[in-house]
Short mmCIF file of C-alpha atoms in Angstrom, two decimals:
data_model
loop_
_atom_site.label_atom_id
_atom_site.label_comp_id
_atom_site.label_asym_id
_atom_site.label_seq_id
_atom_site.Cartn_x
_atom_site.Cartn_y
_atom_site.Cartn_z
CA MET A 754 -3.98 -34.88 23.06
CA ASP A 755 -4.63 -31.40 24.48
CA LYS A 756 -4.27 -28.79 21.71
CA THR A 757 -1.84 -26.67 23.75
CA ALA A 758 0.38 -29.69 24.39
CA ALA A 759 0.14 -30.53 20.68
CA LEU A 760 1.22 -27.00 19.76
CA THR A 761 4.17 -26.83 22.16
CA GLY A 762 5.31 -30.25 20.99
CA LEU A 763 5.03 -29.13 17.39
CA ILE A 764 7.03 -25.92 17.81
CA GLY A 765 9.41 -27.32 20.43
CA THR A 766 8.68 -24.94 23.30
CA GLU A 767 7.73 -25.16 26.96
CA LEU A 768 5.21 -22.32 26.83
CA PRO A 769 2.47 -21.63 24.24
CA ILE A 770 3.52 -18.01 23.73
CA LEU A 771 4.96 -16.82 20.42
CA LEU A 772 6.75 -13.61 19.53
CA ALA A 773 5.28 -11.99 16.43
CA PRO A 774 7.92 -11.80 13.69
CA MET A 775 8.09 -8.00 13.47
CA ALA A 776 10.21 -7.09 10.45
CA GLY A 777 12.63 -4.32 11.37
CA ALA A 778 11.93 -4.51 15.13
CA SER A 779 12.76 -8.14 15.93
CA THR A 780 16.42 -8.71 16.73
CA PRO A 781 18.47 -11.82 17.53
CA GLU A 782 18.58 -10.59 21.13
CA LEU A 783 14.79 -10.25 21.39
CA THR A 784 14.17 -13.53 19.61
CA ALA A 785 16.65 -15.42 21.79
CA ALA A 786 15.26 -13.91 25.00
CA VAL A 787 11.74 -15.18 24.24
CA SER A 788 13.01 -18.60 23.18
CA ASN A 789 15.27 -18.96 26.20
CA ALA A 790 12.32 -18.12 28.46
CA GLY A 791 10.37 -21.05 27.01
CA GLY A 792 8.39 -19.33 24.26
CA LEU A 793 8.95 -19.22 20.51
CA GLY A 794 11.09 -16.31 19.38
CA ALA A 795 10.82 -15.08 15.80
CA LEU A 796 12.76 -13.09 13.23
CA GLY A 797 10.86 -11.09 10.63
CA SER A 798 12.82 -12.24 7.58
CA ALA A 799 10.61 -11.03 4.74
CA MET A 800 12.56 -7.89 3.91
CA MET A 801 16.04 -9.34 4.48
CA SER A 802 18.52 -10.30 1.81
CA ALA A 803 19.83 -13.86 1.88
CA ALA A 804 23.15 -12.62 3.26
CA ASP A 805 21.48 -10.63 6.04
CA LEU A 806 19.21 -13.53 6.99
CA ARG A 807 22.15 -15.92 7.20
CA LYS A 808 24.03 -13.41 9.38
CA GLU A 809 21.05 -12.76 11.68
CA THR A 810 20.33 -16.46 12.08
CA ALA A 811 23.95 -17.16 12.96
CA ALA A 812 23.84 -14.40 15.58
CA LEU A 813 20.60 -15.86 16.94
CA ARG A 814 22.06 -19.36 17.19
CA GLY A 815 24.95 -17.87 19.14
CA LEU A 816 22.43 -16.69 21.74
CA THR A 817 20.10 -19.68 22.01
CA ASN A 818 19.90 -23.39 21.28
CA LYS A 819 16.11 -23.31 21.62
CA SER A 820 13.42 -23.31 18.92
CA PHE A 821 12.80 -20.19 16.87
CA ASN A 822 10.74 -19.08 13.88
CA LEU A 823 11.72 -17.45 10.60
CA ASN A 824 8.87 -15.60 8.88
CA PHE A 825 8.32 -14.80 5.19
CA PHE A 826 5.82 -13.00 2.95
CA VAL A 827 4.15 -14.93 0.12
CA HIS A 828 2.34 -12.04 -1.58
CA HIS A 829 1.80 -11.83 -5.33
CA GLU A 830 4.52 -9.87 -7.08
CA PRO A 831 3.08 -6.52 -8.21
CA ASP A 832 2.85 -5.34 -11.79
CA VAL A 833 4.55 -1.98 -11.31
CA ALA A 834 4.56 -1.26 -15.04
CA SER A 835 0.77 -0.99 -15.13
CA TYR A 836 0.59 1.32 -12.10
CA ASP A 837 0.22 5.09 -12.60
CA ALA A 838 2.51 6.63 -9.99
CA LYS A 839 1.72 10.28 -10.77
CA PRO A 840 -1.19 10.78 -8.32
CA MET A 841 0.79 9.34 -5.40
CA GLN A 842 3.91 11.26 -6.34
CA LYS A 843 1.87 14.46 -6.47
CA ALA A 844 0.30 13.74 -3.08
CA LEU A 845 3.71 13.14 -1.47
CA SER A 846 5.57 15.97 -3.21
CA GLY A 847 4.70 18.65 -0.64
CA TYR A 848 6.12 16.57 2.21
CA PHE A 849 9.26 15.81 0.21
CA ALA A 850 9.68 19.56 -0.40
CA GLU A 851 9.27 20.22 3.33
CA PHE A 852 12.34 18.06 3.98
CA GLY A 853 14.21 19.11 0.84
CA LEU A 854 14.18 15.54 -0.44
CA GLY A 855 13.78 16.32 -4.13
CA GLU A 856 11.53 14.28 -6.39
CA VAL A 857 9.34 11.45 -5.10
CA PRO A 858 10.94 8.23 -6.37
CA PRO A 859 9.06 5.83 -8.64
CA PRO A 860 7.61 2.60 -7.26
CA SER A 861 9.86 -0.43 -7.10
CA VAL A 862 9.99 -3.80 -5.36
CA PRO A 863 12.36 -3.58 -2.36
CA ALA A 864 12.39 -7.33 -1.73
CA PRO A 865 10.88 -10.26 -3.63
CA ALA A 866 8.20 -12.54 -2.24
CA PHE A 867 9.31 -15.93 -0.90
CA ASN A 868 11.19 -17.47 -3.82
CA GLU A 869 13.51 -20.34 -4.74
CA GLU A 870 16.57 -18.59 -3.30
CA MET A 871 14.88 -18.10 0.07
CA LEU A 872 13.51 -21.63 -0.02
CA GLU A 873 16.99 -23.08 -0.44
CA LEU A 874 18.32 -20.85 2.34
CA LEU A 875 15.45 -21.85 4.63
CA LEU A 876 16.18 -25.52 3.97
CA GLU A 877 19.81 -24.80 4.85
CA LEU A 878 19.08 -22.85 8.04
CA ARG A 879 16.35 -25.23 9.24
CA PRO A 880 14.65 -23.33 12.06
CA ARG A 881 12.15 -25.34 14.10
CA VAL A 882 9.32 -23.21 12.65
CA ALA A 883 8.80 -21.52 9.27
CA SER A 884 5.87 -19.11 9.20
CA PHE A 885 4.19 -17.23 6.37
CA HIS A 886 2.08 -14.11 5.93
CA PHE A 887 -0.39 -13.49 3.07
CA GLY A 888 -0.96 -17.19 2.52
CA LEU A 889 1.27 -20.24 2.04
CA PRO A 890 3.77 -21.38 -0.59
CA SER A 891 2.67 -24.29 -2.78
CA ARG A 892 1.80 -27.60 -1.13
CA ALA A 893 4.95 -29.13 -2.64
CA ILE A 894 7.13 -26.49 -0.96
CA VAL A 895 5.31 -26.91 2.35
CA GLU A 896 5.98 -30.66 2.20
CA ARG A 897 9.67 -30.04 1.52
CA LEU A 898 9.87 -27.84 4.61
CA LYS A 899 8.14 -30.49 6.72
CA GLU A 900 10.41 -33.22 5.40
CA ALA A 901 13.35 -31.07 6.51
CA GLY A 902 11.95 -31.10 10.06
CA MET A 903 10.21 -27.74 10.17
CA ALA A 904 6.73 -26.99 11.46
CA VAL A 905 4.81 -24.69 9.11
CA ILE A 906 2.38 -22.07 10.41
CA ALA A 907 0.58 -19.17 8.71
CA SER A 908 -1.83 -16.31 9.39
CA ALA A 909 -5.56 -16.24 8.68
CA THR A 910 -7.96 -13.32 9.07
CA THR A 911 -11.13 -15.32 8.33
CA ALA A 912 -12.35 -18.88 8.94
CA ALA A 913 -12.25 -19.49 5.18
CA GLU A 914 -8.58 -18.54 5.08
CA ALA A 915 -7.90 -20.86 8.02
CA ARG A 916 -9.49 -23.77 6.16
CA ALA A 917 -7.42 -22.94 3.06
CA LEU A 918 -4.22 -22.92 5.12
CA GLU A 919 -5.05 -26.26 6.70
CA THR A 920 -5.72 -27.72 3.24
CA GLY A 921 -2.40 -26.24 2.10
CA GLY A 922 -0.52 -28.17 4.79
CA ALA A 923 -0.22 -25.70 7.69
CA ASP A 924 0.52 -27.42 11.01
CA ALA A 925 -1.06 -24.59 13.01
CA ILE A 926 -3.04 -21.45 12.20
CA ILE A 927 -2.49 -17.93 13.54
CA ALA A 928 -5.93 -16.32 13.85
CA GLN A 929 -5.04 -12.66 13.36
CA GLY A 930 -7.73 -10.34 14.69
CA HIS A 931 -8.24 -6.85 13.31
CA GLU A 932 -6.73 -5.37 16.49
CA ALA A 933 -3.24 -6.57 15.52
CA GLY A 934 -0.46 -4.14 14.69
CA GLY A 935 1.36 -4.20 11.38
CA HIS A 936 0.14 -5.85 8.19
CA ARG A 937 -3.13 -7.68 7.86
CA GLY A 938 -2.55 -11.25 6.67
CA THR A 939 -5.59 -11.31 4.36
CA PHE A 940 -4.99 -13.34 1.21
CA LEU A 941 -8.21 -14.93 -0.09
CA ASP A 942 -10.34 -11.83 -0.54
CA HIS A 943 -9.66 -8.19 -1.30
CA VAL A 944 -6.93 -6.82 0.97
CA ASP A 945 -9.41 -4.42 2.60
CA LEU A 946 -11.41 -7.35 3.99
CA GLY A 947 -10.44 -9.69 6.80
CA THR A 948 -11.50 -7.23 9.51
CA VAL A 949 -12.92 -9.64 12.10
CA GLY A 950 -11.91 -8.90 15.70
CA THR A 951 -9.93 -11.41 17.73
CA MET A 952 -12.75 -12.30 20.13
CA ALA A 953 -15.05 -13.18 17.23
CA LEU A 954 -12.41 -14.73 14.97
CA VAL A 955 -10.63 -17.16 17.28
CA PRO A 956 -13.58 -19.43 18.24
CA GLN A 957 -14.79 -19.54 14.63
CA VAL A 958 -11.33 -20.56 13.40
CA VAL A 959 -11.08 -23.13 16.19
CA ASP A 960 -14.36 -24.63 14.99
CA ALA A 961 -13.27 -24.51 11.34
CA VAL A 962 -9.98 -26.45 11.53
CA ARG A 963 -8.50 -29.49 13.27
CA VAL A 964 -4.97 -28.10 13.75
CA PRO A 965 -3.98 -25.95 16.74
CA VAL A 966 -5.01 -22.29 16.59
CA ILE A 967 -2.83 -19.42 17.83
CA ALA A 968 -4.64 -16.21 18.79
CA ALA A 969 -3.14 -12.88 17.75
CA GLY A 970 -4.29 -9.27 17.81
CA GLY A 971 -4.96 -6.96 20.75
CA ILE A 972 -3.48 -9.34 23.34
CA GLY A 973 -1.44 -7.15 25.64
CA ASP A 974 -1.47 -8.81 29.06
CA ALA A 975 -2.32 -11.99 30.95
CA ARG A 976 -6.05 -11.27 30.80
CA GLY A 977 -5.94 -11.34 27.00
CA ILE A 978 -3.94 -14.56 27.02
CA ALA A 979 -6.39 -16.23 29.39
CA ALA A 980 -9.33 -15.03 27.28
CA ALA A 981 -7.73 -16.50 24.15
CA PHE A 982 -7.43 -19.90 25.83
CA MET A 983 -11.04 -19.69 26.98
CA LEU A 984 -12.01 -19.13 23.33
CA GLY A 985 -10.27 -22.36 22.34
CA ALA A 986 -6.83 -21.12 21.28
CA ALA A 987 -3.91 -23.46 21.86
CA GLY A 988 -1.41 -20.59 22.00
CA VAL A 989 -1.02 -16.84 21.65
CA GLN A 990 1.17 -14.59 19.54
CA LEU A 991 2.15 -11.14 20.81
CA GLY A 992 3.93 -8.38 18.93
CA THR A 993 3.18 -4.88 20.21
CA ALA A 994 3.60 -6.05 23.82
CA TYR A 995 7.24 -6.89 23.02
CA LEU A 996 8.02 -3.57 21.31
CA ALA A 997 8.37 -2.06 24.79
CA CYS A 998 11.19 -4.50 25.62
CA PRO A 999 14.76 -3.14 25.61
CA GLU A 1000 15.85 -5.90 23.19
CA ALA A 1001 13.49 -4.66 20.46
CA LYS A 1002 14.88 -2.43 17.72
CA VAL A 1003 12.54 0.52 18.14
CA HIS A 1004 13.29 4.19 17.44
CA PRO A 1005 13.07 6.28 20.66
CA VAL A 1006 10.27 8.37 19.14
CA HIS A 1007 8.34 5.21 18.24
CA ARG A 1008 8.91 3.81 21.73
CA LYS A 1009 7.60 7.03 23.28
CA ALA A 1010 4.52 6.93 21.05
CA LEU A 1011 3.82 3.36 22.12
CA LEU A 1012 4.09 4.23 25.80
CA GLU A 1013 1.71 7.17 25.33
CA ALA A 1014 -0.79 5.30 23.13
CA SER A 1015 -4.43 4.87 24.10
CA ASP A 1016 -7.06 2.40 22.91
CA HIS A 1017 -7.97 4.65 19.97
CA SER A 1018 -4.49 5.80 18.91
CA THR A 1019 -4.13 3.53 15.89
CA VAL A 1020 -5.45 3.42 12.35
CA VAL A 1021 -5.28 0.88 9.52
CA THR A 1022 -3.51 2.48 6.55
CA LYS A 1023 -2.10 1.51 3.15
CA ILE A 1024 0.07 4.58 2.89
CA PHE A 1025 3.31 2.99 4.07
CA SER A 1026 3.37 -0.21 2.02
CA GLY A 1027 0.32 -0.50 -0.22
CA ARG A 1028 -1.42 -3.06 2.01
CA PRO A 1029 -3.58 -2.42 5.08
CA ALA A 1030 -1.44 -2.23 8.23
CA ARG A 1031 -2.16 -0.87 11.69
CA ALA A 1032 -0.02 2.00 12.98
CA ILE A 1033 -0.26 4.89 15.42
CA ARG A 1034 -2.01 7.87 13.86
CA ASN A 1035 0.14 10.81 12.87
CA ARG A 1036 0.09 13.69 10.43
CA LEU A 1037 1.02 11.46 7.52
CA THR A 1038 -1.69 8.85 8.09
CA GLU A 1039 -4.36 11.52 8.65
CA GLU A 1040 -3.53 13.83 5.76
CA MET A 1041 -2.77 11.04 3.29
CA ARG A 1042 -5.86 8.94 4.02
CA TRP A 1043 -7.67 10.58 1.10
CA HIS A 1044 -4.92 9.26 -1.21
CA GLU A 1045 -4.76 5.63 -0.06
CA ASP A 1046 -6.50 4.36 -3.18
CA ALA A 1047 -3.59 5.80 -5.19
CA ALA A 1048 -1.00 3.76 -3.26
CA ALA A 1049 1.27 1.52 -5.29
CA PRO A 1050 0.61 -2.24 -5.02
CA PHE A 1051 2.38 -3.92 -2.11
CA PRO A 1052 5.30 -3.66 -1.52
CA ALA A 1053 6.10 -1.11 -4.27
CA GLN A 1054 4.63 1.76 -2.23
CA ARG A 1055 7.35 1.43 0.35
CA PRO A 1056 10.27 2.80 -1.77
CA MET A 1057 8.10 5.78 -2.76
CA ILE A 1058 7.54 6.88 0.83
CA ALA A 1059 10.73 5.52 2.43
CA PRO A 1060 12.82 8.72 1.99
CA LEU A 1061 10.13 10.62 3.88
CA THR A 1062 9.76 8.16 6.77
CA SER A 1063 13.56 7.91 7.02
CA ALA A 1064 13.87 11.69 7.15
CA GLY A 1065 11.20 11.77 9.85
CA ALA A 1066 13.09 9.19 11.90
CA LYS A 1067 16.42 11.00 11.51
CA SER A 1068 14.89 14.27 12.67
CA GLY A 1069 12.82 12.66 15.43
CA ARG A 1070 9.52 13.81 13.92
CA ALA A 1071 6.84 11.27 14.77
CA GLU A 1072 4.36 12.84 12.36
CA PHE A 1073 6.31 11.39 9.41
CA MET A 1074 7.31 8.02 10.85
CA GLN A 1075 5.96 4.51 10.39
CA LEU A 1076 4.77 3.71 13.92
CA TRP A 1077 3.46 0.14 13.83
CA SER A 1078 1.24 -0.74 16.77
CA GLY A 1079 -1.73 -2.86 17.75
CA GLN A 1080 -4.71 -1.56 19.69
CA ALA A 1081 -3.46 -2.81 23.07
CA ALA A 1082 -0.18 -0.85 23.23
CA ALA A 1083 -1.33 0.88 26.44
CA LEU A 1084 -1.25 -2.48 28.23
CA SER A 1085 2.45 -3.06 27.50
CA LYS A 1086 5.12 -2.82 30.18
CA ALA A 1087 8.74 -1.92 29.55
CA GLU A 1088 10.61 -4.96 30.87
CA PRO A 1089 13.16 -7.48 29.59
CA ALA A 1090 11.63 -9.91 27.12
CA ALA A 1091 12.46 -13.04 29.12
CA GLU A 1092 10.84 -11.59 32.24
CA LYS A 1093 7.78 -10.56 30.23
CA THR A 1094 7.38 -14.01 28.69
CA ALA A 1095 7.58 -15.83 32.01
CA ARG A 1096 5.39 -13.29 33.83
CA LEU A 1097 2.64 -13.26 31.23
CA MET A 1098 2.25 -17.02 31.18
CA ARG A 1099 2.50 -17.32 34.97
CA GLU A 1100 -0.24 -14.71 35.42
CA ALA A 1101 -2.39 -16.18 32.63
CA TYR A 1102 -2.20 -19.67 34.11
CA GLY A 1103 -3.11 -18.17 37.49
CA LEU A 1104 -6.24 -16.62 35.99
CA LEU A 1105 -7.12 -19.97 34.41
CA GLY A 1106 -6.54 -21.84 37.67
CA ARG A 1107 -3.75 -23.98 36.24
#
């Protein structure tokens, strides 16, 4: 069977285009729009409480009866007790003083990694697809999800990670190139590794595994989609391209930054969460880059810097905000998500002569 047909059959869609599960920016409206247009919508569920996830999923099901994806993080829980917060607190203190925010808070874990509570909720909610970042849960858990009727997919940033995910039971692999916005999915090696670009990564992952491969990272228009298929991908996953859609939950300042972004506007930084993630450069990423090695382990860095990024958002100051973006933001068009999904695949198929 053709790999694209195998993928769409697996995830229950008409089109091989997937919305990246952007935590904080994905909404039931955005997710439903992509799913209703024939793609696979997604909700970034990793930072949600069980109550919030149940509420968001109910809202989503009120907007679509199509397939959708719920995404979770499976990182190792950090040992905050062994982390010395003083250097990071000192580095951030001047910015906190600038906003009158008081003392820099200590590190803490804002949300646990995928755990038994979320597993039971996932088995209750039963989306068509469950996806994971930073690896996979145990093989036993993966099998439970499959037995409940879910397809399981996960992100890889190297061919070795792709092979590990296939061995762990993944039904499809997301080959995440270094161009992608947000967090790197690296999990086998040091978090600073996994920096292969999409054009180099996708064909090597395709050659490394038997399951369908989904290309992600720096794909902003139909040309990128067509190129991914030429490299052997069975599908594509887009995130930054959908941030320009009206259904996305994006701060006006962030939206403006995305529309004004160029090919060299982004940087990979640990300063917002403790793990490498691609965002639009601003004062905070540039001035704090010398202190990245002092960042708290993921995700404990986030509560330390959250008062500052929140203050930046409230005052509309982009230089202190968390502006996630991939390298292809300049290719994005502001249009409804359903129109974008249909247009991108129509144009991509035209380029491929299908």
